[in-house]
Amino acid sequence: MTETFIDESQNRSLWGDVWAQYKTHRGALAGTAVFLFILLAVFIGPFIYDVDPQYLDIRAKNQGPSWEHLLGTDQLGRDMLAQVLQGGRVSLAVGVIAMFISLVLGTFIGLMAGYFKWLDGPLMRLTDLFLALPLLPLLLVIIMLFRDTLRSMFGPETGIFLLIVFIIGITSWMNTARIVRGDVLAQKEREFVLAAKSIGTPSRRIIGRHIFPNVLSPIMVSATLGVANAIITESALSFLGLGFPSDFPTWGRLLFDGANYMTLTPARVIWPGLAISLTVLSVNFIGDGLRDALDPRIRGR
Amino acid sequence: MRLTHFMMAAAGASLLATTALAGSHEARGRDGHANIIYWQAASILNPYLSGGTKDIDASSMIIEPLAHYDENGNMVPTLVEEIPTVANGGVSEDLTSITWKLKEGLKWSDGSPVTSADVVFTGEYCMNPEGGCQQLAKFDDVTGIEALDDLTVKITFGKPKPFPYGPFVGASVPVIQAKQFENCVGAAAPTCTEQNFGPIGTGPFVVTEFRANDTISLAANENYREASKPAFATITFKGGGDAAAAARSVLETGEFDYAWNLQIAPEILAQMEAKGKGTVLSGFGPLVERLMVNLTDPDPALGDERATVKHPHPFLSDKAVRQALSMAIDRELLVEVGYGKAGKVTCNVLPSPEIYNSTANDSCKVQDIAGANALLDAAGWVRGSDGIREKDGVRLSILYQTSTNAVRQDFQALIKQWWGEIGVETELKNIDAAVFFGGDQSSPDTFQKFFADIEMYANTFDGTDPEAYMGNWACDKIPSPENAWLGSNMPRYCNPEYDAMVKEMAGTADINERARLAKAMNDMLMQDYVMIPLVHRGNVAAASNTLDGVKLNVWDSDLWNVADWSRK
Amino acid sequence: MFNFTIRRLIFTIPTLLFISFVIFFILDTAPNDPTGNLPLTIPPEVREKIRVSLGLDKPMFFRYLLWCQQFFINEPLNMIEQWFDITIGDGERLRVQSWATRSPVVDLVVERLPQTLWVVGMSYVVGILIAIPIGVISAYKQYSWFDQIGTFVSMLGFSVPTFFTGLLLIVIFSVQLQWFPSIYDTTLRVTDWDSFVLQVKQMIMPVMVLAFFNAAQISRFMRASMLDNLQQDYVRTARAKGLKEKTVVLVHVLRNSLIPVITVIALGVPQVFGGAIITEQIFKVNGLGQLLIIGIQGADIPLVQTLTFIFAVLIVLFNLIADILYGLLDPRIRYD
């Protein structure tokens, strides 16, 4: 049944259908709007609100919100709004790209392991290995081996950005892989897959057409959780001295540094915390909408 | 039995008249329970196997040295009758031996007598080549330790030792019981878990339960030499968390009575103290936060010869640049931002004890951006189009590294801004402390390798004698690939005049003459600007307002007088 | 299924050996050093001697084999000796010793298990108990106010890190209200009602922080999976057959939706053992997570190697258990 439906819809352009369905999802639209707003704020914002986030005005330290400093200042008199805007660029970029790497890697490995029996053993043992690796020492090794090379090749900021995105991506795909594989194991025994197999559909098509759309839900959840995870992990990395130089703000870092000042200047934790939560929430709704839109059964209704 | 107790109490009272007068009428353990928190947990109670401050401090409640330092840095007898000196005949005229005389009637916590054999054993225990003793430096030049009789110990040195108070003075070199540790010598040392977790000592407390890296439960030592002490019957020594949490538990929630080493932002500490449950204490030892200037070229292109004396630094070898970097720093502000009450402005690397403190460099106390700019102009460093100074194609661009620590990162940001004002570009880098201070041969990020232009950390010395500390900057202490980067002379400073003074100090016994030499060495380092002192750092602790008798001691363990603590 | 389990178990041994070697290699290559946290007053020559006394002058492969011998031969023998109160051979065997504490690592682990299981384990149980009903209801009433609030709260739970929520709880409940202690007492023994109350009080905050975080994650997967299954044909069939709605949802749909949830839980259980590094640190619980982080910071290779390896064993084991559970939940899944 599902089969014939997809074939018919091909004529009407798959992506047009997806968009039509996506539009009807109110949460998804709101999420998209918020996400776009955050994107605009952090990429265009610093040009409008052009206070240097690294400028220290020590006489104005630990201030609450005022007209001069809309979100107050930190312990060295740096403007918080400027830092939140500036920090968002890196946090968003790290969050989204690292999530993407880990998602692609995890989904691919999960699909392969779940579908092909002969790949299941080796790939899942690889997953076990990665799950078991002690993260902190591994990071220290990676910093030692690659930091200076990347720094000289791409400069301190780009080099470290690449390193961070790579590290987060490579160390967080395992959950997605296990979850996807588990689901694939169940899906591939379902009637429609067996039917497709029996008429000789090639594996590539079965995976792409029949299995992948049906394991999309957990992947979308993983994506949402992945963004949050990447943003927070970045702050943990900078704590280890692996992250960006210490005067380079990111949301995770701002939240971490501000935690001890919670009772003195609450604005320092509220805004970066809110920014992270809003981002994750909007990604979650976008994910919800996309999942519904990509699901042929719902789209049909 | 009761009589000896009384006699001991009387003897103790005459020695420490002030505190004992009130205490001798009252019973041991009268004040019940006290809680101490160290945010780094103690992992072992044997300072010979772990030189960490947390471990030494914890063990100082249980095992004691022959003599210790009081809160003013004076040596006072612990297990001995008096401090041996040349004047009282305890130190030989040629400065090659020192003779200690133990007090009579001292007992270990298991009731057996303390004898000179225990002291001799402790020395042999640490000097055993296979033991990996972490306090070995305290026994430098010791050639023999012998028991002259049951209570007398003579330590001989291979060369004249103007300051013979290394072995058995201070909490890091306590006396352990020979009977308990006799099977733990050399390679067997680390296998004696039971002994290392519960040493038998002479101190005011004994261990009842030791949970490594977590909690130590202690009870009053029934055989302690002063009958009325300690006032507390039991103590819980908790470890873990972070400095802010430790401070909170004393100052805000009142769950704990004493918290150690509170390196947190001064405004947060002040806010916590305002709750009125406890008091912040600070004291100043010789700890100085400083910048080390790399006089050699850390350029990666030099390969194996990177940061070695073969290649002088392209611009930091110019004294004018080093001086300008120092002049641009506002030390008052650094103190205010990073340490508050726990910091003082200093222009010396040797600011303490007082007799060693030089006043010759005090001009650095005031920031002088204009002066620094003028100095650089005069030296031919001119501003390029981007505002960064350069000369002969060399840009004043600095890589500035330090360990990861909130205060240090604040300092980096401030100093970067000031250096920007004098046309110097700065890139900041922070490294995990275990890597930075770890000295791993394969890591490029250690403070010894110093693959950066400027690095920042704090250094100090044990006890009150600066001889070994000032020796750190002699030519033969320069780290290099030849000595596997083992060296303490990070700036790679090499000056024959300095070396001559180091040698002279090693042969001088007179305290005033030693002070003159130490000051001269300090001034030479300062006026050559190879090290840029920033802040004279104090120790900060917090004590509950219900606790009496706490005296912060920067020269010895924080818990040096825990026997005198009581409840108000 | 039985054959599959046996085959997997046998294949586990070389896998784990390989993992243990990779872990050792990483720990050994890592640039942190056991003398790194010592005061600078200890001179470099003495540091070198300390390293030698820890055996760091020996080649890496030798040290790895030594660890293998200590962990795979000496420790089990020692355990047998203790259980049956007998002596095998001369009884003098070197156990895996931590460098920082100079005591057997296994004893440290045993000492810390109670607080970790109490706090982290309890938080996981609480998390699952909260998450599954929330996930089921959210999916069944998709886009209702319950679902929207649930989504918002769980996103908050996942995006706000525990170092922040933990500190917030301490500031509110320990400093302001003074209800709960901010520092966990590991020496507390539960012997009567009063000590039980104390134990509950000191557990509430860390358990809540972690449970909130875990529940946020699990409820999202539960909800997503339920939504998928609610739209399947078999649900329509079941309803058409006149089964009660409760039976349809709670028996058929829930059962089929559990696969991703089982995976997430199986991934999480070893982490219970691994402790929660940040939460333990904030509440001073000093369980296995804190032991691990202290070991890593101090480059205590034997300690970190042993802990990580035990962790690896649990990961492999629980993934196997998850695979078996898949088969039980959905009999169509076959491995043979």
Short mmCIF file of C-alpha atoms in Angstrom, two decimals, chain B residues 65-216:
data_model
loop_
_atom_site.label_atom_id
_atom_site.label_comp_id
_atom_site.label_asym_id
_atom_site.label_seq_id
_atom_site.Cartn_x
_atom_site.Cartn_y
_atom_site.Cartn_z
CA PRO B 65 58.17 16.20 62.37
CA LEU B 66 60.87 16.99 64.95
CA ALA B 67 60.22 20.70 64.57
CA HIS B 68 57.74 22.80 62.65
CA TYR B 69 57.21 26.40 61.60
CA ASP B 70 54.76 28.61 63.42
CA GLU B 71 52.49 31.15 61.74
CA ASN B 72 55.30 33.73 61.71
CA GLY B 73 57.78 31.40 60.03
CA ASN B 74 59.79 30.72 63.19
CA MET B 75 60.97 27.20 63.83
CA VAL B 76 59.49 25.71 67.00
CA PRO B 77 60.18 22.33 68.60
CA THR B 78 57.56 19.61 68.16
CA LEU B 79 59.12 16.34 69.29
CA VAL B 80 62.45 17.78 70.45
CA GLU B 81 63.57 19.82 73.43
CA GLU B 82 64.93 22.73 71.47
CA ILE B 83 66.00 23.80 67.98
CA PRO B 84 69.70 22.97 67.52
CA THR B 85 71.86 25.94 66.49
CA VAL B 86 75.56 26.67 66.34
CA ALA B 87 75.10 28.82 69.44
CA ASN B 88 73.63 26.03 71.59
CA GLY B 89 76.00 23.45 70.17
CA GLY B 90 73.35 21.48 68.32
CA VAL B 91 74.90 22.32 64.95
CA SER B 92 78.63 21.65 64.58
CA GLU B 93 80.99 24.60 64.03
CA ASP B 94 81.87 23.39 60.51
CA LEU B 95 78.15 23.17 59.65
CA THR B 96 78.38 19.51 58.64
CA SER B 97 76.21 17.96 61.33
CA ILE B 98 73.13 18.64 63.41
CA THR B 99 72.11 16.87 66.60
CA TRP B 100 68.47 16.65 67.68
CA LYS B 101 67.39 15.66 71.18
CA LEU B 102 63.92 14.13 71.53
CA LYS B 103 61.62 15.05 74.40
CA GLU B 104 61.39 12.45 77.14
CA GLY B 105 58.33 10.28 77.54
CA LEU B 106 56.92 10.74 74.06
CA LYS B 107 54.58 7.98 72.97
CA TRP B 108 53.21 6.75 69.66
CA SER B 109 49.47 6.51 69.45
CA ASP B 110 49.78 2.74 70.09
CA GLY B 111 51.42 3.49 73.46
CA SER B 112 54.98 2.48 72.61
CA PRO B 113 57.80 4.99 73.23
CA VAL B 114 59.21 7.22 70.51
CA THR B 115 62.96 6.69 70.18
CA SER B 116 65.81 7.93 68.05
CA ALA B 117 65.64 4.63 66.14
CA ASP B 118 62.33 5.79 64.63
CA VAL B 119 63.99 8.96 63.34
CA VAL B 120 66.91 7.00 61.88
CA PHE B 121 64.47 4.59 60.26
CA THR B 122 62.45 7.42 58.71
CA GLY B 123 65.60 8.83 57.13
CA GLU B 124 66.58 5.46 55.70
CA TYR B 125 63.02 4.90 54.50
CA CYS B 126 63.05 8.06 52.44
CA MET B 127 66.62 7.79 51.20
CA ASN B 128 66.15 4.24 49.92
CA PRO B 129 66.87 4.48 46.18
CA GLU B 130 64.00 2.17 45.21
CA GLY B 131 61.30 3.80 47.30
CA GLY B 132 60.56 6.72 44.99
CA CYS B 133 60.43 9.02 48.04
CA GLN B 134 58.86 12.31 47.09
CA GLN B 135 60.59 14.31 49.84
CA LEU B 136 64.06 13.21 48.80
CA ALA B 137 65.16 16.80 48.18
CA LYS B 138 64.82 17.42 51.92
CA PHE B 139 67.62 14.92 52.49
CA ASP B 140 70.01 16.50 49.97
CA ASP B 141 73.68 16.06 50.99
CA VAL B 142 72.78 13.87 53.96
CA THR B 143 75.50 11.23 54.37
CA GLY B 144 74.39 9.62 57.59
CA ILE B 145 71.75 9.59 60.28
CA GLU B 146 72.72 7.87 63.51
CA ALA B 147 71.23 7.37 66.93
CA LEU B 148 73.66 8.52 69.63
CA ASP B 149 71.37 7.22 72.35
CA ASP B 150 67.66 6.47 72.75
CA LEU B 151 66.72 10.12 72.43
CA THR B 152 69.54 11.70 70.43
CA VAL B 153 69.91 11.73 66.66
CA LYS B 154 72.84 13.09 64.70
CA ILE B 155 72.52 13.94 61.03
CA THR B 156 75.74 14.46 59.07
CA PHE B 157 76.06 16.19 55.72
CA GLY B 158 78.60 15.67 52.96
CA LYS B 159 79.38 19.36 52.84
CA PRO B 160 78.88 22.40 55.06
CA LYS B 161 75.15 23.08 55.26
CA PRO B 162 74.39 26.65 56.33
CA PHE B 163 70.73 25.72 56.64
CA PRO B 164 70.68 22.19 58.08
CA TYR B 165 66.93 22.14 58.76
CA GLY B 166 65.84 20.12 55.74
CA PRO B 167 65.32 16.68 57.28
CA PHE B 168 62.49 16.36 59.82
CA VAL B 169 61.46 20.01 59.90
CA GLY B 170 58.00 20.90 58.61
CA ALA B 171 54.94 18.79 57.91
CA SER B 172 56.33 17.29 54.71
CA VAL B 173 59.04 15.33 56.57
CA PRO B 174 57.38 13.75 59.62
CA VAL B 175 58.75 10.92 61.72
CA ILE B 176 57.08 7.56 61.10
CA GLN B 177 57.14 4.55 63.39
CA ALA B 178 59.92 2.07 62.61
CA LYS B 179 57.95 -0.89 63.93
CA GLN B 180 54.96 -0.18 61.72
CA PHE B 181 56.90 0.47 58.53
CA GLU B 182 59.78 -2.00 58.90
CA ASN B 183 58.53 -4.20 56.07
CA CYS B 184 57.73 -1.27 53.83
CA VAL B 185 61.21 -0.15 52.82
CA GLY B 186 62.31 0.40 49.24
CA ALA B 187 60.36 -1.35 46.52
CA ALA B 188 57.86 -2.59 49.10
CA ALA B 189 56.88 0.96 50.11
CA PRO B 190 53.86 1.28 47.82
CA THR B 191 52.43 -2.12 48.76
CA CYS B 192 51.91 -1.23 52.42
CA THR B 193 48.39 0.08 51.94
CA GLU B 194 47.33 -0.43 55.53
CA GLN B 195 50.32 1.50 56.88
CA ASN B 196 50.05 4.31 54.34
CA PHE B 197 46.34 4.74 55.07
CA GLY B 198 46.68 4.65 58.84
CA PRO B 199 50.13 5.60 60.06
CA ILE B 200 50.79 5.40 63.77
CA GLY B 201 51.88 8.85 64.88
CA THR B 202 52.49 11.24 67.70
CA GLY B 203 50.02 13.86 66.53
CA PRO B 204 46.74 14.85 68.20
CA PHE B 205 44.58 12.49 66.12
CA VAL B 206 44.51 8.90 64.95
CA VAL B 207 42.80 7.52 61.86
CA THR B 208 39.66 5.49 62.46
CA GLU B 209 38.63 5.13 58.84
CA PHE B 210 40.42 6.12 55.65
CA ARG B 211 38.54 6.27 52.38
CA ALA B 212 41.06 7.20 49.73
CA ASN B 213 40.24 10.35 47.75
CA ASP B 214 37.15 10.82 49.85
CA THR B 215 36.79 11.00 53.63
CA ILE B 216 39.08 10.46 56.59
#
